[in-house]
mmCIF file of C-alpha atoms in Angstrom:
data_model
loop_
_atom_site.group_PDB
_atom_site.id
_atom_site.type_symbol
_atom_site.label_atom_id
_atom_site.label_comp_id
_atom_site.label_asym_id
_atom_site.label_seq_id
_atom_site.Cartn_x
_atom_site.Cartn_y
_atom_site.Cartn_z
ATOM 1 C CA UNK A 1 0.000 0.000 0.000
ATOM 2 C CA UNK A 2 0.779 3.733 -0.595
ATOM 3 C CA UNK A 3 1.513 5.804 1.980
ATOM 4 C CA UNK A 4 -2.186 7.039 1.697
ATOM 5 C CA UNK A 5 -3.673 3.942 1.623
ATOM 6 C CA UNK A 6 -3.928 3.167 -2.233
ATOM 7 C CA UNK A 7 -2.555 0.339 -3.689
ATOM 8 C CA UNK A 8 0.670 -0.080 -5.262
ATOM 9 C CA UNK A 9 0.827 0.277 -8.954
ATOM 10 C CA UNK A 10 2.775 -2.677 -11.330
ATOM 11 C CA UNK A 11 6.145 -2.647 -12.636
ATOM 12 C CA UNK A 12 6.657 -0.239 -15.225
ATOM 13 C CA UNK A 13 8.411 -1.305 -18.657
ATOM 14 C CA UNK A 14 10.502 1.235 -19.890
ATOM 15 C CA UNK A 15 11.152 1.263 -23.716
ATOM 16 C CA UNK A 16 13.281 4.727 -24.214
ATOM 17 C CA UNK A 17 15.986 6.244 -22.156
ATOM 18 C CA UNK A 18 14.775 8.866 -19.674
ATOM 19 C CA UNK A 19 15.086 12.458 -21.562
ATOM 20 C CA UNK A 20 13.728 14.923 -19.186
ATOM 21 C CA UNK A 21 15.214 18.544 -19.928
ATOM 22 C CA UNK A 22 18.001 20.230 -18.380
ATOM 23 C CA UNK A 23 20.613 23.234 -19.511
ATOM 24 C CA UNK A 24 22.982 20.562 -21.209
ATOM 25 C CA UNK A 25 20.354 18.452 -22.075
ATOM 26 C CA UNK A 26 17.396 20.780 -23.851
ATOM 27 C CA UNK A 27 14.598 19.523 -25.373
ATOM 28 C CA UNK A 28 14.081 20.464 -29.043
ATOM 29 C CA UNK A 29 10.087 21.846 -29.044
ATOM 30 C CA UNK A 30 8.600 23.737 -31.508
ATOM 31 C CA UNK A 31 9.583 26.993 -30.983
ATOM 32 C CA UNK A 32 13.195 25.954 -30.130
ATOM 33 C CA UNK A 33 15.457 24.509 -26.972
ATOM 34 C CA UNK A 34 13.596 24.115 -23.998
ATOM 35 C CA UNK A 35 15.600 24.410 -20.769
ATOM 36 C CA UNK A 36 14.635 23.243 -17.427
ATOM 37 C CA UNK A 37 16.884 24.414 -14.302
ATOM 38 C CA UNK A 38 16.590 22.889 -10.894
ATOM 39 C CA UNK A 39 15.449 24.733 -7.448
ATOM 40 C CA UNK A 40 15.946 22.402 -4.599
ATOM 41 C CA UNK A 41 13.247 23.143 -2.020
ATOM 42 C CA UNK A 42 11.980 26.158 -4.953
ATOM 43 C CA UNK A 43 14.472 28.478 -3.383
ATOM 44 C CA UNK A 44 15.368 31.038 -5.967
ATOM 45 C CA UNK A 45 17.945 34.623 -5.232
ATOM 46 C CA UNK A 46 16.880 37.716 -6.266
ATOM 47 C CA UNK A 47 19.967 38.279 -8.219
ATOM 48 C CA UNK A 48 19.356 34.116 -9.836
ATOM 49 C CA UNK A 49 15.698 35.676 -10.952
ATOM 50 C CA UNK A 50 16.588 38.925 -12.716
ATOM 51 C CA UNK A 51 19.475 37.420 -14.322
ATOM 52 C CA UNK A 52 17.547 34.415 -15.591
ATOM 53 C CA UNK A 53 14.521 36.903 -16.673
ATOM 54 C CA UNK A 54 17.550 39.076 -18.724
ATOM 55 C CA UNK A 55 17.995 35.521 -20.551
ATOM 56 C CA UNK A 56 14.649 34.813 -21.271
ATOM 57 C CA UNK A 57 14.289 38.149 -22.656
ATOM 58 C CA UNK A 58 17.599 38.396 -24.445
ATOM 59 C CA UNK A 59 17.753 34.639 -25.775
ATOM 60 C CA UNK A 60 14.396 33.073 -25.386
ATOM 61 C CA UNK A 61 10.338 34.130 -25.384
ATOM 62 C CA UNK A 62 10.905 36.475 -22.634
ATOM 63 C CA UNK A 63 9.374 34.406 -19.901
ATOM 64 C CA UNK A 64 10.246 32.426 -16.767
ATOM 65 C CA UNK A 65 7.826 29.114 -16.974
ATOM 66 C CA UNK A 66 7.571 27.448 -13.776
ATOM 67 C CA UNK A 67 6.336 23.902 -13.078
ATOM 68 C CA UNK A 68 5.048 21.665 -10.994
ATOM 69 C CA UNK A 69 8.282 20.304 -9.427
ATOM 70 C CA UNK A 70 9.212 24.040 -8.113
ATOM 71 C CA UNK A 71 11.534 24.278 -10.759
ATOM 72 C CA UNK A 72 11.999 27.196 -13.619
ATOM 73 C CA UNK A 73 11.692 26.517 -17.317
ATOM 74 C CA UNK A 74 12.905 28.838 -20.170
ATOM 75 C CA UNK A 75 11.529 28.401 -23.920
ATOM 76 C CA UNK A 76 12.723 29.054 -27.406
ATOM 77 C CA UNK A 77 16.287 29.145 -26.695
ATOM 78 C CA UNK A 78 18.645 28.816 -29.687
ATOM 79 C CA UNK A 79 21.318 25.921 -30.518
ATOM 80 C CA UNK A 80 21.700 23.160 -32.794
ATOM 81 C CA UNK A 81 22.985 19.512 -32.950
ATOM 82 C CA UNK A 82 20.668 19.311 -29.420
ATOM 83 C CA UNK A 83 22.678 21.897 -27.591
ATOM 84 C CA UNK A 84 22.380 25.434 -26.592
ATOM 85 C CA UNK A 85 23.933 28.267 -28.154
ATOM 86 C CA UNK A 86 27.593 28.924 -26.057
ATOM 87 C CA UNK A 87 26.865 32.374 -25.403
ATOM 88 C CA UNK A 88 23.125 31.152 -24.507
ATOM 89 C CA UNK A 89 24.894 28.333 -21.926
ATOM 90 C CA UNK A 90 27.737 30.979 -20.702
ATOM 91 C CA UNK A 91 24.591 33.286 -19.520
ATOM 92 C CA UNK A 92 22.681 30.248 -17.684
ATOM 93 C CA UNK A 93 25.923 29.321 -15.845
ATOM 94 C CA UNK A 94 25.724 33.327 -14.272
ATOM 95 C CA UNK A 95 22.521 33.051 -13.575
ATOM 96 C CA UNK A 96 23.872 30.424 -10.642
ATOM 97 C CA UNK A 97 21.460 28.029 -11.241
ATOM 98 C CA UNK A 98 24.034 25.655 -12.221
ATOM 99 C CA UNK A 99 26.141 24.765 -9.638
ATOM 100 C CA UNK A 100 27.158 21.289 -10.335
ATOM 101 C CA UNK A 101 27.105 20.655 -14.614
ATOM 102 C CA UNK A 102 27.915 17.508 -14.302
ATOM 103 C CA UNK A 103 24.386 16.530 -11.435
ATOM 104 C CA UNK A 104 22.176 18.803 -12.709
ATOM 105 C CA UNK A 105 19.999 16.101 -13.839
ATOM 106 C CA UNK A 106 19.261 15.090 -10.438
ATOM 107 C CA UNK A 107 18.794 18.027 -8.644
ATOM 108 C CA UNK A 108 15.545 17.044 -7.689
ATOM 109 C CA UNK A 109 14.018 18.119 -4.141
ATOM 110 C CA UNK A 110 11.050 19.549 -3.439
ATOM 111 C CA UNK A 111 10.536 20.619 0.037
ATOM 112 C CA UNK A 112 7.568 22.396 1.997
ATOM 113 C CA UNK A 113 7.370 26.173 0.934
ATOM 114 C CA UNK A 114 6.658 27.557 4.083
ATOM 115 C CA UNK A 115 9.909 25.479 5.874
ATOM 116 C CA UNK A 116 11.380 27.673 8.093
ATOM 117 C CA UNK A 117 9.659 30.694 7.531
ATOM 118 C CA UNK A 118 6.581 30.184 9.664
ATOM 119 C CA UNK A 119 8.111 29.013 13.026
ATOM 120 C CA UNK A 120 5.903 25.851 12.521
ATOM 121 C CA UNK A 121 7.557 22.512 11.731
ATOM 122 C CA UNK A 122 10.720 21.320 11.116
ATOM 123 C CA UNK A 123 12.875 23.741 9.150
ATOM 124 C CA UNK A 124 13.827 21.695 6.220
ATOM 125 C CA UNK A 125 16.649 24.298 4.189
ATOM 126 C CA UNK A 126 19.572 22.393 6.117
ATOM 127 C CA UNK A 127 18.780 19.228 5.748
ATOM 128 C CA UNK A 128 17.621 19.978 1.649
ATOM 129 C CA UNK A 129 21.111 21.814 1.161
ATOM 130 C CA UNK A 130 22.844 18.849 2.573
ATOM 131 C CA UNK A 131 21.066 16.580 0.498
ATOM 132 C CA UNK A 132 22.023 18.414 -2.602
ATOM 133 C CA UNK A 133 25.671 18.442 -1.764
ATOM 134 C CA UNK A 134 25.532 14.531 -1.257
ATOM 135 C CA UNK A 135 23.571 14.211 -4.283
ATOM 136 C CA UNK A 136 26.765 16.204 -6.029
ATOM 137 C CA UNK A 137 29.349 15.155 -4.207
ATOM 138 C CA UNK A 138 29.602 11.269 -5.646
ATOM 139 C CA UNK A 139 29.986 10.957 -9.705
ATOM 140 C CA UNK A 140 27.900 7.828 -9.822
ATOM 141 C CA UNK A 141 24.961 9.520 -8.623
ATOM 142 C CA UNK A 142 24.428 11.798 -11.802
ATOM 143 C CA UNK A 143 23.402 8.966 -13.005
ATOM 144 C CA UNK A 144 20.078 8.483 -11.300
ATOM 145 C CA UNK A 145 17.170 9.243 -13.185
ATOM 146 C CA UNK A 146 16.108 12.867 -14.216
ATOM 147 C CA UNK A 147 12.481 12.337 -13.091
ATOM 148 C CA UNK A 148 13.862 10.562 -9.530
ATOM 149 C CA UNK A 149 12.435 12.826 -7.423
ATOM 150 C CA UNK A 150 12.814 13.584 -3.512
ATOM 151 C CA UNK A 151 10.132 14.965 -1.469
ATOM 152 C CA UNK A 152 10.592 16.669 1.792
ATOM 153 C CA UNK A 153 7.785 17.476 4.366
ATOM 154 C CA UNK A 154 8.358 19.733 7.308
ATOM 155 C CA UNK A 155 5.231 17.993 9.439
ATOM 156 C CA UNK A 156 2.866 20.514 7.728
ATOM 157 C CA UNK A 157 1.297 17.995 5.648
ATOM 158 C CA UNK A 158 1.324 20.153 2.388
ATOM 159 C CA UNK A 159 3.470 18.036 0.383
ATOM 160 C CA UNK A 160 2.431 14.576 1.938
ATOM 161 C CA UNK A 161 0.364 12.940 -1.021
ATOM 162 C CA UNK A 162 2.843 14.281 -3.650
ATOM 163 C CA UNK A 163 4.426 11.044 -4.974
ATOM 164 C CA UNK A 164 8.093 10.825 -4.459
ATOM 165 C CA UNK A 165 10.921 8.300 -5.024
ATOM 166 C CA UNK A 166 12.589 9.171 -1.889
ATOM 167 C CA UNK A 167 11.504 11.566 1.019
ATOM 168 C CA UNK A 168 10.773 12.098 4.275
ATOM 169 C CA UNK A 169 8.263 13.980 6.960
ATOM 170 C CA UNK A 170 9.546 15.628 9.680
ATOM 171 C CA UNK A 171 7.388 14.393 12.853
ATOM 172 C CA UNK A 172 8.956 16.812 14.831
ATOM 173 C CA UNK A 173 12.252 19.635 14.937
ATOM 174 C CA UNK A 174 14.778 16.281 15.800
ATOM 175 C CA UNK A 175 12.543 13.120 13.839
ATOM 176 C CA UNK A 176 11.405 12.570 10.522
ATOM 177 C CA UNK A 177 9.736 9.505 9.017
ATOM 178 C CA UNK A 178 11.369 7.937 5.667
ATOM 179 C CA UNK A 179 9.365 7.249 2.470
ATOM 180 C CA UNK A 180 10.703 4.932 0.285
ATOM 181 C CA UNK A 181 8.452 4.755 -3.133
ATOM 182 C CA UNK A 182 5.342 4.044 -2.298
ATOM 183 C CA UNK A 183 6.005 2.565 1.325
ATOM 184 C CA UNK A 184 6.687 4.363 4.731
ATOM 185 C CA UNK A 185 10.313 3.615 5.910
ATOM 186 C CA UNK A 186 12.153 3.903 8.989
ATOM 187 C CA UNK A 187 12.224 6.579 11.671
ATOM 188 C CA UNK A 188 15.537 8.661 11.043
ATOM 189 C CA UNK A 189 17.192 11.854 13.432
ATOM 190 C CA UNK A 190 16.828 14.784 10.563
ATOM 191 C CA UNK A 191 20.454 15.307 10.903
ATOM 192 C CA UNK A 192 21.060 11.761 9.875
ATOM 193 C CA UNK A 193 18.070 12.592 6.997
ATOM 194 C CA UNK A 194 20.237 12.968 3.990
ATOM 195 C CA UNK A 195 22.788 10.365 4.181
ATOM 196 C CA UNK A 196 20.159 7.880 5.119
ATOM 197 C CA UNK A 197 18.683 8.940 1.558
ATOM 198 C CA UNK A 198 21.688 9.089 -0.264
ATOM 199 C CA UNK A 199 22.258 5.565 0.603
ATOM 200 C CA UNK A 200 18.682 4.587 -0.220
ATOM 201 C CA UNK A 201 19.377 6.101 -3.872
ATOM 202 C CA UNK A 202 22.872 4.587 -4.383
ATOM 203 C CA UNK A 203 20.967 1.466 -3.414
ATOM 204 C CA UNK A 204 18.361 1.985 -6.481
ATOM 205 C CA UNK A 205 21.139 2.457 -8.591
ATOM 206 C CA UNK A 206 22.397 -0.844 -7.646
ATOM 207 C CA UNK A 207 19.904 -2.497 -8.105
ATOM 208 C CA UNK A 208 18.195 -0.623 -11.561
ATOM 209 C CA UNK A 209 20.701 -1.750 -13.717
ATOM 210 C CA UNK A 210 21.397 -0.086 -17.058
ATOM 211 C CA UNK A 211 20.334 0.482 -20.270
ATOM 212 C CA UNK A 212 16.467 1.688 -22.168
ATOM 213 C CA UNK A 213 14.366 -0.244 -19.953
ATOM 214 C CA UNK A 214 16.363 0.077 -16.606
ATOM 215 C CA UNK A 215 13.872 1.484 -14.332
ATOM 216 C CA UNK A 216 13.133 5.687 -13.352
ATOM 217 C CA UNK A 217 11.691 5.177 -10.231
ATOM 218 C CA UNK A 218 11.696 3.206 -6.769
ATOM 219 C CA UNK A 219 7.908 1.973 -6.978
ATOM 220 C CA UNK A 220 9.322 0.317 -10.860
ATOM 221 C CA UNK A 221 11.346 -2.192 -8.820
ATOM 222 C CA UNK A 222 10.362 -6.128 -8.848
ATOM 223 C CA UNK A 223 11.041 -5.295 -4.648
ATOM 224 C CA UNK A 224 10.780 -2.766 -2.229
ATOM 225 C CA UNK A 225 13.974 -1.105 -2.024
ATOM 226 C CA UNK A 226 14.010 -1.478 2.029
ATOM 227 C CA UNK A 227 11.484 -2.852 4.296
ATOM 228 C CA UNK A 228 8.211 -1.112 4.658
ATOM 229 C CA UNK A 229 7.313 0.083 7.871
ATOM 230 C CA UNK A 230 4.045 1.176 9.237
ATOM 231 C CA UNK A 231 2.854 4.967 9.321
ATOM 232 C CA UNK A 232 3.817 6.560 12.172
ATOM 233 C CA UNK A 233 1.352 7.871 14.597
ATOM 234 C CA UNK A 234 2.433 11.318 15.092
ATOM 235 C CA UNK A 235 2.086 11.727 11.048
ATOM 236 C CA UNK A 236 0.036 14.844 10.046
ATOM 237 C CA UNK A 237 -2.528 14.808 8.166
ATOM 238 C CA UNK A 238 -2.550 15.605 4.554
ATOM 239 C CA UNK A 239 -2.599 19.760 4.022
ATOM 240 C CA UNK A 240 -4.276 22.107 1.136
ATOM 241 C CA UNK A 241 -1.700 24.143 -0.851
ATOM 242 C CA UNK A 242 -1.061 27.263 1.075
ATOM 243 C CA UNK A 243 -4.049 30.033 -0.110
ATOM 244 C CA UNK A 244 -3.126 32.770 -2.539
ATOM 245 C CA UNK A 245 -2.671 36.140 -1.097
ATOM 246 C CA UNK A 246 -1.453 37.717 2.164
ATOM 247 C CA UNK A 247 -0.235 34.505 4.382
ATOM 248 C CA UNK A 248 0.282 36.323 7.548
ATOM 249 C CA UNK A 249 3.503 35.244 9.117
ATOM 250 C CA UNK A 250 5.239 33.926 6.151
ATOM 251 C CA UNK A 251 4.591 36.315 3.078
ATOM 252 C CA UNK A 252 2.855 36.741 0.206
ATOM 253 C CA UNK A 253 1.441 33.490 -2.485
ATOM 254 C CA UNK A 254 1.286 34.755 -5.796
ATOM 255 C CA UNK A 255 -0.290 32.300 -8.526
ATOM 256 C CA UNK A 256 1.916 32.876 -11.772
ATOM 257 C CA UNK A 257 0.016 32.853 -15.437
ATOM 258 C CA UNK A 258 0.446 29.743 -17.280
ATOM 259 C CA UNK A 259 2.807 31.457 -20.148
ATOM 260 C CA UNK A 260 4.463 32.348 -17.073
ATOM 261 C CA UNK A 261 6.393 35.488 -15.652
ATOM 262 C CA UNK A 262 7.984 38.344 -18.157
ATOM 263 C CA UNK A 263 11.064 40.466 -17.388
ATOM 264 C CA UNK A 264 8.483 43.011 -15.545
ATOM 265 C CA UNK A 265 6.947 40.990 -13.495
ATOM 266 C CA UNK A 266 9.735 39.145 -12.392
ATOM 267 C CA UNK A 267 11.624 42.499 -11.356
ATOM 268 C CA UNK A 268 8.333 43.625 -9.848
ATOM 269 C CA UNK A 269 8.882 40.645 -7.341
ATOM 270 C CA UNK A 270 12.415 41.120 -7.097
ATOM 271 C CA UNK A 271 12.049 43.825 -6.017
ATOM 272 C CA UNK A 272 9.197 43.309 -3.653
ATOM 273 C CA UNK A 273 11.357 40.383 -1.814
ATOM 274 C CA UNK A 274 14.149 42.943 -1.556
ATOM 275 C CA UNK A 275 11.743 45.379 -0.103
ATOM 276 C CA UNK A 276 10.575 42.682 2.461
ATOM 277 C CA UNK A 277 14.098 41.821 3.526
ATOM 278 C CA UNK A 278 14.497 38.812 1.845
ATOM 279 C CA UNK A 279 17.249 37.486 -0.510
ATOM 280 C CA UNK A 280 15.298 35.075 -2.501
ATOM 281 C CA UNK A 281 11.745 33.701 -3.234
ATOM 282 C CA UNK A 282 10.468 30.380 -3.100
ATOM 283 C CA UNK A 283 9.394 28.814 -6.083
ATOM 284 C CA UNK A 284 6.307 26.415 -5.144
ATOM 285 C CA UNK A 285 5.074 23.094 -6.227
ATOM 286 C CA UNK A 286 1.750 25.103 -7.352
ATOM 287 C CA UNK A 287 3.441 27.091 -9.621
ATOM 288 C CA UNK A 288 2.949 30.110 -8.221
ATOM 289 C CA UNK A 289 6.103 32.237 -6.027
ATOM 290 C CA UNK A 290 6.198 32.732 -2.126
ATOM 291 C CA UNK A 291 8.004 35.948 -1.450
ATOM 292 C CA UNK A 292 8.674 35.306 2.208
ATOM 293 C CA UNK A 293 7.734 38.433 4.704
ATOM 294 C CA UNK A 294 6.254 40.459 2.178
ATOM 295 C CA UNK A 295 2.623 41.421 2.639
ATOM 296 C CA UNK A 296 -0.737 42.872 0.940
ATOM 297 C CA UNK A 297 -2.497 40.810 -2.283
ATOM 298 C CA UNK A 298 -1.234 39.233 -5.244
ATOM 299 C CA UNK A 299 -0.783 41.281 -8.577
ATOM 300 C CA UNK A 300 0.537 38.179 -10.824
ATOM 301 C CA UNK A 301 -2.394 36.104 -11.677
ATOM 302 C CA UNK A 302 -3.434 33.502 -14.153
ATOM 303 C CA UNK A 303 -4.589 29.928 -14.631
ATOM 304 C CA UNK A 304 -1.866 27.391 -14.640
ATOM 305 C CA UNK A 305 -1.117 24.052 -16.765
ATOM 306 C CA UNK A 306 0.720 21.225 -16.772
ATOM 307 C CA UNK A 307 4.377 21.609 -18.155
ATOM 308 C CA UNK A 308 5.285 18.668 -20.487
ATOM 309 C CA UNK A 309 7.128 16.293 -19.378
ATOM 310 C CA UNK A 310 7.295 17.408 -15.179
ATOM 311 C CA UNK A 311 4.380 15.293 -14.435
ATOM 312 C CA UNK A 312 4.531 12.247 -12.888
#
């Protein structure tokens, strides 16, 4: 069973190699290279988000797409032979959204928006960071899939029936609970967090194997990848996404249009995050931006759609 009570899906088959986007691996659409560049947790500087609008605007369709891993997209970039431009790749890399080339594939960790800016739950930025530099810090592990996703909860129960590979929920400031695919795993101190689920990946790798049809997630293994355990009592329960608007205590939710944010808008909320005293926004799972502290009611508005190939 799922960690919600549904049932297990089958095995997946995989026929193709996994092909999911990134800045050294666009994806040819339509209207040129698409480029997707990974937030962990959705955190994103100020000076990250008004060099990558400069980019969209100089290079691409003038917008910042976001998705619904927390992650930024940029559209109708230029290159040929299935890579980008070097002048468009020399800008990406100052944007600082590329710190590790080589991993940026697997970048993948979405944690609760609000962590650490509410005072509730388990603040989650440490242990993320630290997960990213273990993720980085081993060359086999670029080679986990580019849809292999990690999932961290704080305890406020907002991210806690997103599907994940490998994640955790924080049960309190000093324990979290392990998810492992679609089963609950072991009890783990957060500060012990990440290297318990860097081992749990380099154990999937182990045991995926190689080549079209080597699996992109845990739940695609013939066996659970470590022993399920049961749900923890002190669990919460499952959360809405937080409300658009004025969220007193942490900041301002703004919903972002589904052909996503031009150079304007993203230097209005620049400069609104600036104003508030904060570095950086927070890119969320909803696609919309958290700009943490700031206040009154949202000016960036929209209806929002799936973004090909981030979808589970």
């Amino acid at each position: 069973m799922s960690p919600m009570g549904s049932p297990s899906p089958s095995p997946t088959v995989r026929a193709r190699r996994d092909r999911c986007p990134g800045a050294l691996r666009p994806w040819p659409a339509d209207d040129g290279l698409l480029v997707r560049l990974r937030l962990v947790g959705g955190r994103l500087p100020v000076r990250s988000l008004r060099a990558l609008a400069a980019v969209a605007q100089e290079y691409g369709d003038g917008r910042i797409h976001v998705t619904g891993r927390a992650n930024v997209q940029l559209r109708a970039l230029p290159g040929s032979g299935g890579r980008l431009s070097p002048e468009v790749l020399r800008a990406l890399e100052g944007t600082g959204l590329l710190p590790s080339p080589s991993h940026e594939l697997v970048r993948n960790v979405m944690v609760s928006p609000r962590t650490g800016l509410s005072g509730a739950g388990a603040d989650l930025r440490p242990v993320a960071a630290e997960l990213d530099a273990l993720l980085c810090a081993e060359p086999r592990r670029a080679a986990l899939p580019g849809r292999f996703l990690f999932v961290l909860d704080d305890g406020s129960g907002d991210l806690l029936e997103r599907p994940c590979d490998l994640g955790l929920v924080a049960l309190d400031a000093r324990t979290a609970q392990l998810r492992v695919g679609e089963h609950w795993g072991p009890l783990t101190p957060l500060e012990e967090a990440p290297a318990a689920l860097v081992r749990l990946a380099d154990r999937f790798l182990e045991l995926r194997g190689d080549g079209p049809d080597a699996p992109w997630h845990v739940a695609e293994l013939p066996s659970p990848l470590t022993e399920p355990a049961p749900p923890d009592p002190g669990l919460p329960e499952p959360a809405p996404p937080l409300p658009h608007g004025s969220v007193p205590g942490i900041g301002r939710h703004v919903p972002v249009p589904e052909d996503g944010l031009d150079r304007a808008a993203a230097e209005a909320l620049a400069a609104e995050a600036v104003g508030a005293g904060s570095g950086e926004l927070v890119v969320t799972p909803w696609r919309s931006v958290l700009v943490p502290g700031a206040g009154g009611h949202g000016l960036v508005s929209g209806e929002h759609g799936l973004v090909p190939g981030e979808a589970r």
